Amino acid sequence: MAGLELNNLYDDFRDGKTLQAYARIIAEDAAKLERPINIMEVCGGHTHSIMKFGIPQMMPENVNFIHGPGCPVCIMPKERIDHAYVLAMQPDVILVTLGDMIKVPGSNGSLQDARAKGADVRFVYSPMECIKIAQENPEKKVIFFAIGFETTTPMTAVLLDQVIKQNITNILFHINHVTVPEVMVELIDSRDIHVDSYNNKIDAFLGPSHVSVIAGSKIYEKFPKDYGRPVVVSGFEPVDVMEGISMIVKQFVEKRCELEIQYKRVVTYEGNLNAQKLIETYFDKVDLFRWRGLGNVPESGLKLKDGYAKYDAEVIYRDVLPIAEIEDHKLCICGDILRGMAKPPECTIFGTACKPTTPIGSCMVSSEGACAAYYKYGNLITS
Amino acid sequence: MCLSIPSKVVKINEDKTMCTVDTMGVQRDANLMMMADDEVKVGDYVLLHIGFVMNKIDEEEALASIATYKEILELMDEEERKRAILEDDECPARGEQYAEELETDGRA
Ligand code: SF4
Ligand code: SF4
């Protein structure tokens, strides 16, 4: 057998002809459907691929997408961003975070604004860079503002593991890790309530691939079983997404309701057990985590275990951190978008007052947010 | 936040906490601490995320899906051919058109 070639993986999973071939298979199967189906892609990585490669235009009329809450930046409520801002403004603190977090507006401004006011806010590619920053600044406290789903939680755990093993005393953590299955339950419940007004309940899920690389496909088992919603864990490449959709449509045609893995090349039922062990060592579930636009979702967030409180910035800076819940700008409909009840162009300030350069809501900030994806690739969308 | 381009492990450091990977010709370092000991070897393909090796890419599965895609394509091509022939057969104007062609060819 010929070995694996990088360009195989890269080109073949983006091949236009294969996409078209899948589009035809989907169309043929969808013709046998008794009613239209709505597929929610939970993850922003999928939304991005779907928009970038024009997948909605390849779908038959009776297969619809509902964009999910998908991205750790998009779901961060303002009060957590305010925490980051307040921490960054503390004397002798270096606030470190990942990705697009730095641009998300909080109620006092974004982390970028904090930086403009003199705060030391740093954006890193990997959490491990905190160690170097801490070593270079022994007189300062480095606070890692940790974000992300199951995907990035073990990286934060590795960092803490190293902090303890290397006896580093100036790294603290502000934990904002959230978990996907809990919010999927919340979405099903809240949409079922609204189903009359929106008439498009979630029929199936395209499961986030990277979450399952770590947590395994097992975390979605209850959805086909207890909620009657098939889940297909799919990769991010456009051909992966098309195959995943095709697998979902086939399930409906054949009247099956199962958990399947499309992304078998990296995802297993069990996931990365070593990473799961790291998470269990350092994290506990919180009773409630407030998601932006979605409200309180039971057991959907993580915090450091009590035994590690001395590394927990939320405990140490308890007195200065605001506790009020803060709502979004009243024109911003990110909440509905994150629930899949509205599409970005339905927002009255989409593309006008709110653009990637001047974002009002975080769905426009994050490159994986639905508003940003529509803004960037929306001209490809005809309907 | 997520990149899903596969990388090939080209070197593993002595303490096995870090490795060097090649991602489409670009070399960079990646953290191995999320993987179990000795799980990753030089030559393996891995998935990276924010500087960490998240998991190995199963070579057989990857090749199998590529093979499936190729099969679908071939199947499609064949179907396409069949469909074209069928449509052609059903075309009521076919006879006339053929005759016309022959005429302009000057052979009729
Ligand atoms: S898998 Fe990646 S893109 Fe998807 S939600 Fe997680 S971090 Fe975001
Ligand atoms: S366009 Fe901007 S304001 Fe409107 S929903 Fe999206 S992020 Fe919010």
XYZ file of C-alpha atoms and ligand atoms in Angstrom:
507
model
C 0.000 0.000 0.000
C 1.272 3.446 -0.868
C 2.093 5.418 2.246
C 0.286 8.476 3.353
C 1.206 11.637 1.498
C 0.479 15.059 2.888
C -0.778 16.380 -0.401
C -3.138 13.399 -0.635
C -4.753 14.439 2.544
C -4.788 18.074 1.726
C -5.862 18.033 -1.898
C -8.098 15.003 -1.887
C -10.139 16.235 1.011
C -10.773 19.460 -0.868
C -11.286 18.029 -4.310
C -14.085 19.799 -6.159
C -15.160 16.759 -8.165
C -15.497 14.680 -5.018
C -17.605 17.458 -3.493
C -19.859 17.412 -6.539
C -20.088 13.642 -6.409
C -21.184 13.839 -2.785
C -23.645 16.595 -3.632
C -25.297 14.213 -6.082
C -25.409 11.362 -3.613
C -26.966 13.674 -1.047
C -29.502 14.963 -3.559
C -30.481 11.454 -4.617
C -30.927 10.337 -1.021
C -32.659 13.541 0.030
C -35.273 12.979 -2.686
C -36.441 10.032 -0.606
C -36.890 12.065 2.586
C -40.406 12.384 3.920
C -39.790 15.854 5.336
C -37.022 18.453 5.291
C -34.236 18.004 7.815
C -32.212 20.565 9.735
C -28.648 19.730 10.586
C -26.846 21.708 13.239
C -23.117 22.015 12.900
C -22.142 22.660 16.495
C -18.650 23.848 15.803
C -17.361 27.058 14.275
C -14.750 25.126 12.337
C -17.574 23.468 10.430
C -19.433 26.742 9.904
C -16.285 28.179 8.434
C -15.783 25.262 6.023
C -19.449 25.188 5.067
C -19.406 28.866 4.184
C -15.991 28.949 2.595
C -16.634 26.077 0.231
C -20.187 27.115 -0.574
C -21.706 23.928 0.791
C -25.216 25.389 1.358
C -25.476 25.961 -2.398
C -24.697 22.301 -3.014
C -27.564 21.117 -0.809
C -30.976 20.063 -2.020
C -33.851 22.231 -0.804
C -34.859 19.866 1.955
C -31.478 19.795 3.723
C -30.838 22.896 5.841
C -28.076 24.035 8.111
C -28.494 25.545 11.511
C -25.307 27.153 12.750
C -24.457 26.220 16.285
C -22.690 27.994 19.128
C -19.414 26.645 17.839
C -16.607 28.848 18.943
C -15.122 29.437 22.392
C -14.758 33.140 21.686
C -18.360 33.551 20.539
C -19.904 32.016 23.609
C -17.954 33.983 26.194
C -20.347 36.211 28.136
C -19.293 39.804 28.639
C -18.719 39.411 32.365
C -15.958 36.873 31.716
C -14.305 39.268 29.297
C -14.645 41.918 31.979
C -12.804 39.563 34.309
C -9.966 39.376 31.839
C -9.977 43.151 31.507
C -9.921 43.734 35.263
C -7.162 41.164 35.746
C -5.117 42.751 32.975
C -5.430 46.124 34.714
C -4.082 44.798 38.030
C -0.585 45.943 38.910
C 2.214 43.555 37.957
C 0.004 41.274 35.937
C 0.654 39.931 32.461
C -2.561 38.613 31.001
C -2.058 35.886 28.419
C -4.695 34.452 26.155
C -5.280 32.706 22.839
C -6.770 33.584 19.519
C -9.318 36.228 18.829
C -10.147 36.777 22.486
C -8.172 39.960 22.465
C -10.638 41.789 20.209
C -13.907 40.853 21.904
C -15.609 43.874 23.431
C -16.403 43.674 27.150
C -18.327 46.359 28.977
C -15.205 48.478 29.565
C -13.695 47.630 26.249
C -11.694 44.773 24.816
C -8.362 43.403 25.933
C -6.898 45.395 23.116
C -8.275 48.535 24.757
C -6.781 47.435 28.064
C -3.485 47.126 26.289
C -3.831 50.605 24.826
C -4.285 51.829 28.399
C -0.977 50.295 29.371
C -1.962 46.806 30.475
C 0.386 43.994 29.550
C -1.850 41.712 27.495
C -0.235 39.076 25.352
C -1.586 36.846 22.708
C 0.083 33.461 22.379
C -0.166 30.662 19.869
C 0.192 28.000 22.543
C -0.487 28.034 26.310
C 3.013 26.655 26.907
C 4.449 30.050 25.981
C 3.261 31.170 29.421
C 6.210 29.348 30.963
C 8.732 31.392 29.042
C 6.895 34.628 29.791
C 6.816 33.730 33.495
C 10.530 32.937 33.545
C 11.396 36.188 31.831
C 9.229 38.187 34.234
C 9.814 36.680 37.677
C 8.538 39.796 39.434
C 5.176 39.621 37.657
C 2.150 37.346 37.803
C 1.288 35.703 34.521
C -2.433 34.964 34.324
C -3.479 32.557 31.630
C -7.034 33.338 30.532
C -7.930 29.838 29.375
C -10.670 29.390 26.790
C -11.987 26.567 24.677
C -14.016 23.407 24.541
C -12.842 19.870 25.308
C -10.264 20.438 22.595
C -8.105 22.900 24.486
C -8.816 21.874 28.068
C -6.037 19.269 28.183
C -3.502 21.846 26.987
C -4.367 24.008 29.983
C -4.022 20.892 32.146
C -0.554 20.204 30.696
C 0.465 23.766 31.480
C -0.712 23.448 35.075
C 0.982 20.062 35.318
C 4.264 21.670 34.271
C 3.764 24.663 36.548
C 3.492 22.264 39.475
C 6.323 19.959 38.386
C 8.704 22.801 37.620
C 7.650 24.630 40.761
C 6.775 27.823 38.901
C 5.189 30.255 41.326
C 4.061 33.102 39.108
C 1.538 31.494 36.748
C -2.171 31.656 37.562
C -5.210 30.461 35.667
C -8.578 31.964 34.847
C -10.595 29.031 33.564
C -13.310 29.414 30.941
C -13.376 25.918 29.543
C -16.779 24.695 28.456
C -18.182 21.372 27.342
C -20.131 20.599 24.208
C -22.674 17.846 25.053
C -24.285 19.911 27.816
C -24.917 22.842 25.527
C -26.297 20.539 22.836
C -28.889 19.342 25.337
C -29.693 22.955 26.156
C -30.100 23.769 22.464
C -32.433 20.846 21.867
C -34.544 21.773 24.877
C -34.773 25.468 24.162
C -35.474 24.936 20.488
C -38.128 22.378 21.166
C -39.878 25.023 23.231
C -39.630 27.529 20.408
C -40.385 25.068 17.706
C -43.755 26.550 16.789
C -42.433 29.992 16.117
C -39.332 28.845 14.299
C -40.580 25.585 12.944
C -37.115 24.312 12.356
C -36.026 22.091 15.134
C -32.650 20.445 15.148
C -32.996 17.030 13.574
C -29.379 15.946 13.659
C -25.931 17.122 14.628
C -22.659 17.276 12.771
C -20.375 16.566 15.724
C -17.254 18.715 16.214
C -14.223 16.712 15.251
C -11.504 18.202 17.419
C -13.616 17.951 20.526
C -13.942 14.239 19.858
C -10.274 13.774 19.055
C -9.849 14.377 22.777
C -13.127 13.292 24.342
C -13.993 10.483 21.914
C -17.262 10.041 20.085
C -18.685 8.476 23.246
C -19.726 11.881 24.613
C -22.527 12.055 22.025
C -24.000 8.654 22.751
C -27.072 9.992 24.495
C -28.234 12.081 21.550
C -29.382 9.266 19.289
C -30.389 7.171 22.289
C -32.253 9.575 24.536
C -33.033 12.496 22.254
C -33.637 10.766 18.934
C -31.017 12.915 17.183
C -28.369 11.246 15.037
C -24.824 12.530 15.428
C -22.059 12.134 12.866
C -18.638 13.254 14.064
C -17.052 14.854 11.015
C -13.754 16.362 10.020
C -13.316 19.969 8.944
C -12.201 19.435 5.381
C -15.002 20.141 2.913
C -15.129 16.550 1.677
C -15.352 15.393 5.287
C -18.275 17.733 5.862
C -20.037 16.495 2.713
C -19.517 12.882 3.678
C -20.788 13.626 7.184
C -23.944 15.242 5.790
C -24.415 12.358 3.424
C -24.171 9.928 6.355
C -26.816 11.893 8.243
C -29.199 11.997 5.268
C -28.721 8.242 4.754
C -29.681 7.627 8.372
C -32.961 9.474 7.854
C -33.701 7.665 4.608
C -32.989 4.314 6.214
C -34.844 5.336 9.373
C -31.808 4.808 11.574
C -30.763 7.046 14.446
C -27.161 6.425 15.373
C -23.863 7.840 16.471
C -21.364 7.501 13.632
C -17.828 8.695 13.028
C -16.933 10.092 9.644
C -13.545 11.351 10.846
C -12.191 7.904 11.628
C -8.671 8.871 10.701
C -8.322 10.758 13.983
C -11.415 10.163 16.115
C -12.100 6.993 18.055
C -14.947 6.059 20.353
C -12.662 6.405 23.377
C -10.689 9.495 22.344
C -7.316 10.482 23.768
C -7.377 8.744 27.148
C -4.169 10.332 28.311
C -5.597 13.790 27.718
C -8.828 12.844 29.487
C -6.815 11.726 32.485
C -5.066 15.083 32.620
C -8.420 16.869 32.575
C -9.786 14.681 35.364
C -6.736 15.341 37.480
C -7.122 19.104 37.496
C -10.719 20.008 36.672
C -14.184 19.743 38.167
C -17.511 20.615 36.584
C -19.116 23.891 37.622
C -22.824 23.833 38.477
C -23.643 26.523 35.966
C -21.795 28.342 33.252
C -23.440 31.300 31.603
C -23.078 31.136 27.839
C -23.343 34.259 25.819
C -26.794 34.392 24.286
C -27.772 31.026 25.715
C -27.875 31.775 29.407
C -27.026 29.422 32.225
C -26.295 25.886 31.148
C -25.962 23.330 33.944
C -22.595 21.573 34.273
C -21.334 23.028 31.034
C -18.168 24.605 32.350
C -15.041 23.558 34.182
C -13.044 24.993 37.053
C -9.850 24.018 38.804
C -10.287 21.462 41.565
C -10.291 22.892 45.086
C -6.865 21.425 45.719
C -5.418 23.762 43.089
C -7.058 26.941 44.378
C -3.689 28.605 44.817
C -3.328 28.636 41.033
C -6.837 29.958 40.489
C -6.962 33.648 39.600
C -10.700 33.652 40.142
C -10.133 32.691 43.761
C -7.106 34.890 44.349
C -8.565 38.023 42.755
C -12.075 37.298 44.027
C -12.370 40.753 45.586
C -11.741 42.736 42.441
C -13.647 40.614 39.931
C -17.115 41.884 38.981
C -19.986 39.464 39.514
C -22.840 41.114 37.652
C -24.113 39.419 34.535
C -23.885 41.683 31.546
C -26.121 41.514 28.540
C -25.109 42.162 24.975
C -25.730 45.240 22.886
C -29.463 45.380 22.349
C -29.295 45.323 18.569
C -26.966 42.353 18.511
C -28.820 39.102 17.879
C -25.865 36.814 18.537
C -27.996 34.973 21.098
C -30.475 33.894 18.450
C -27.669 33.104 16.049
C -25.924 30.932 18.603
C -29.175 29.084 19.129
C -29.521 28.681 15.410
C -32.751 30.664 15.345
C -31.513 33.458 13.133
C -28.923 33.872 10.437
C -26.420 36.740 10.554
C -27.918 38.871 7.760
C -31.092 39.103 9.833
C -29.200 41.339 12.280
C -30.017 44.969 11.477
C -26.449 46.131 11.994
C -24.782 43.211 10.196
C -22.142 44.543 7.837
C -22.938 48.170 8.707
C -22.279 49.133 12.317
C -20.924 45.662 12.949
C -18.027 44.448 10.818
C -14.902 42.431 11.557
C -12.975 45.700 11.914
C -15.549 47.193 14.300
C -17.283 44.204 15.865
C -20.250 44.747 18.158
C -20.738 41.106 19.070
C -18.252 38.305 19.330
C -19.848 36.349 16.456
C -18.236 38.989 14.263
C -14.929 39.000 16.123
C -13.926 35.403 15.946
C -12.859 34.200 12.552
C -14.958 31.132 13.268
C -18.037 33.089 14.291
C -21.114 32.777 12.085
C -21.334 36.550 11.459
C -17.697 36.756 10.403
C -18.105 33.731 8.124
C -21.159 35.301 6.472
C -19.393 38.619 6.171
C -16.387 37.055 4.542
C -18.014 34.464 2.334
C -21.602 35.714 2.304
C -21.424 36.970 -1.260
C -21.186 33.311 -2.232
C -24.567 32.656 -0.689
C -27.437 33.150 -3.057
C -30.432 32.580 -0.822
C -9.019 28.227 16.322
C -8.665 24.883 14.711
C -6.217 23.869 12.039
C -6.660 20.433 10.679
C -3.718 20.165 8.348
C -1.831 16.971 9.130
C 1.825 17.072 10.076
C 4.554 14.483 9.888
C 6.801 13.853 12.868
C 10.423 14.216 11.759
C 12.202 14.294 15.102
C 11.472 13.509 18.728
C 13.495 15.197 21.463
C 15.408 13.134 23.944
C 13.087 13.786 26.864
C 10.133 13.010 24.566
C 8.216 16.107 25.601
C 8.650 17.863 22.282
C 8.907 16.890 18.646
C 9.589 18.558 15.340
C 6.895 18.185 12.723
C 6.688 19.002 9.071
C 3.447 20.601 7.914
C 3.394 20.880 4.165
C 7.053 21.761 4.054
C 7.084 24.017 7.086
C 8.926 22.688 10.123
C 7.918 23.590 13.637
C 8.027 22.273 17.163
C 5.093 20.639 18.849
C 4.410 19.587 22.391
C 4.021 15.843 22.996
C 2.851 15.958 26.596
C -0.749 15.240 25.778
C 0.102 11.868 24.290
C 0.864 8.704 26.201
C 4.547 7.709 26.450
C 6.016 6.320 23.252
C 2.674 6.592 21.475
C 4.109 8.806 18.752
C 7.048 7.765 16.591
C 9.130 9.447 13.932
C 7.307 9.085 10.624
C 3.834 9.180 12.179
C 1.275 11.668 10.986
C -0.292 13.748 13.711
C -2.939 16.386 14.185
C -1.765 19.610 15.814
C -3.714 22.145 17.747
C -2.282 25.263 19.378
C 1.183 23.789 19.506
C 0.207 20.366 20.842
C 0.028 16.981 19.224
C -3.626 16.064 19.781
C -3.572 12.602 18.322
C -2.132 10.417 15.614
C -3.692 10.265 12.207
C -4.528 6.686 11.415
C -2.811 6.032 8.139
C -5.045 3.166 7.086
C -8.222 5.077 7.814
C -6.943 8.130 5.984
C -6.032 6.093 2.917
C -9.304 4.197 3.142
C -11.340 7.382 2.997
C -9.336 8.635 0.051
C -9.970 5.287 -1.636
C -13.690 5.628 -0.937
C -13.722 9.055 -2.523
C -11.999 7.717 -5.601
C -14.523 4.897 -5.827
C -17.423 7.282 -5.581
C -15.899 9.379 -8.324
C -15.471 6.405 -10.606
C -18.977 5.252 -9.889
C -20.242 8.711 -10.654
C -18.341 8.854 -13.892
C -19.767 5.568 -14.981
C -23.260 6.622 -14.022
C -22.740 9.859 -15.777
C -21.754 7.980 -18.902
C -24.780 5.722 -18.629
C -27.053 8.658 -18.043
C -25.655 10.446 -21.048
C -26.249 7.431 -23.260
C -29.758 6.960 -21.926
C -30.689 10.589 -22.360
C -29.310 10.414 -25.809
C -31.429 7.395 -26.636
C -34.534 9.099 -25.401
C -33.940 12.247 -27.373
C -36.736 12.484 -29.948
C -34.713 14.757 -32.188
C -31.849 12.369 -32.342
C -32.669 10.799 -35.654
C -33.158 14.120 -37.427
C -30.072 15.607 -35.930
C -28.031 12.636 -37.015
C -29.412 12.858 -40.497
C -28.618 16.548 -40.636
C -25.098 15.965 -39.527
C -24.627 13.366 -42.176
C -26.060 15.741 -44.747
C -23.777 18.605 -43.903
C -20.997 16.115 -43.980
C -21.927 15.650 -47.552
C -22.273 11.919 -47.188
C -26.016 11.541 -47.550
S -13.138 22.151 17.556
Fe -11.981 24.025 17.187
S -13.292 25.274 15.860
Fe -14.547 23.661 16.779
S -15.381 24.609 18.566
Fe -13.541 23.529 19.202
S -12.001 25.082 19.125
Fe -13.674 25.872 17.931
S -23.703 41.154 13.087
Fe -22.623 41.839 14.930
S -24.181 42.709 16.217
Fe -25.224 41.492 14.682
S -25.476 39.474 15.604
Fe -23.547 39.419 14.499
S -21.997 39.990 15.977
Fe -23.977 40.574 16.851
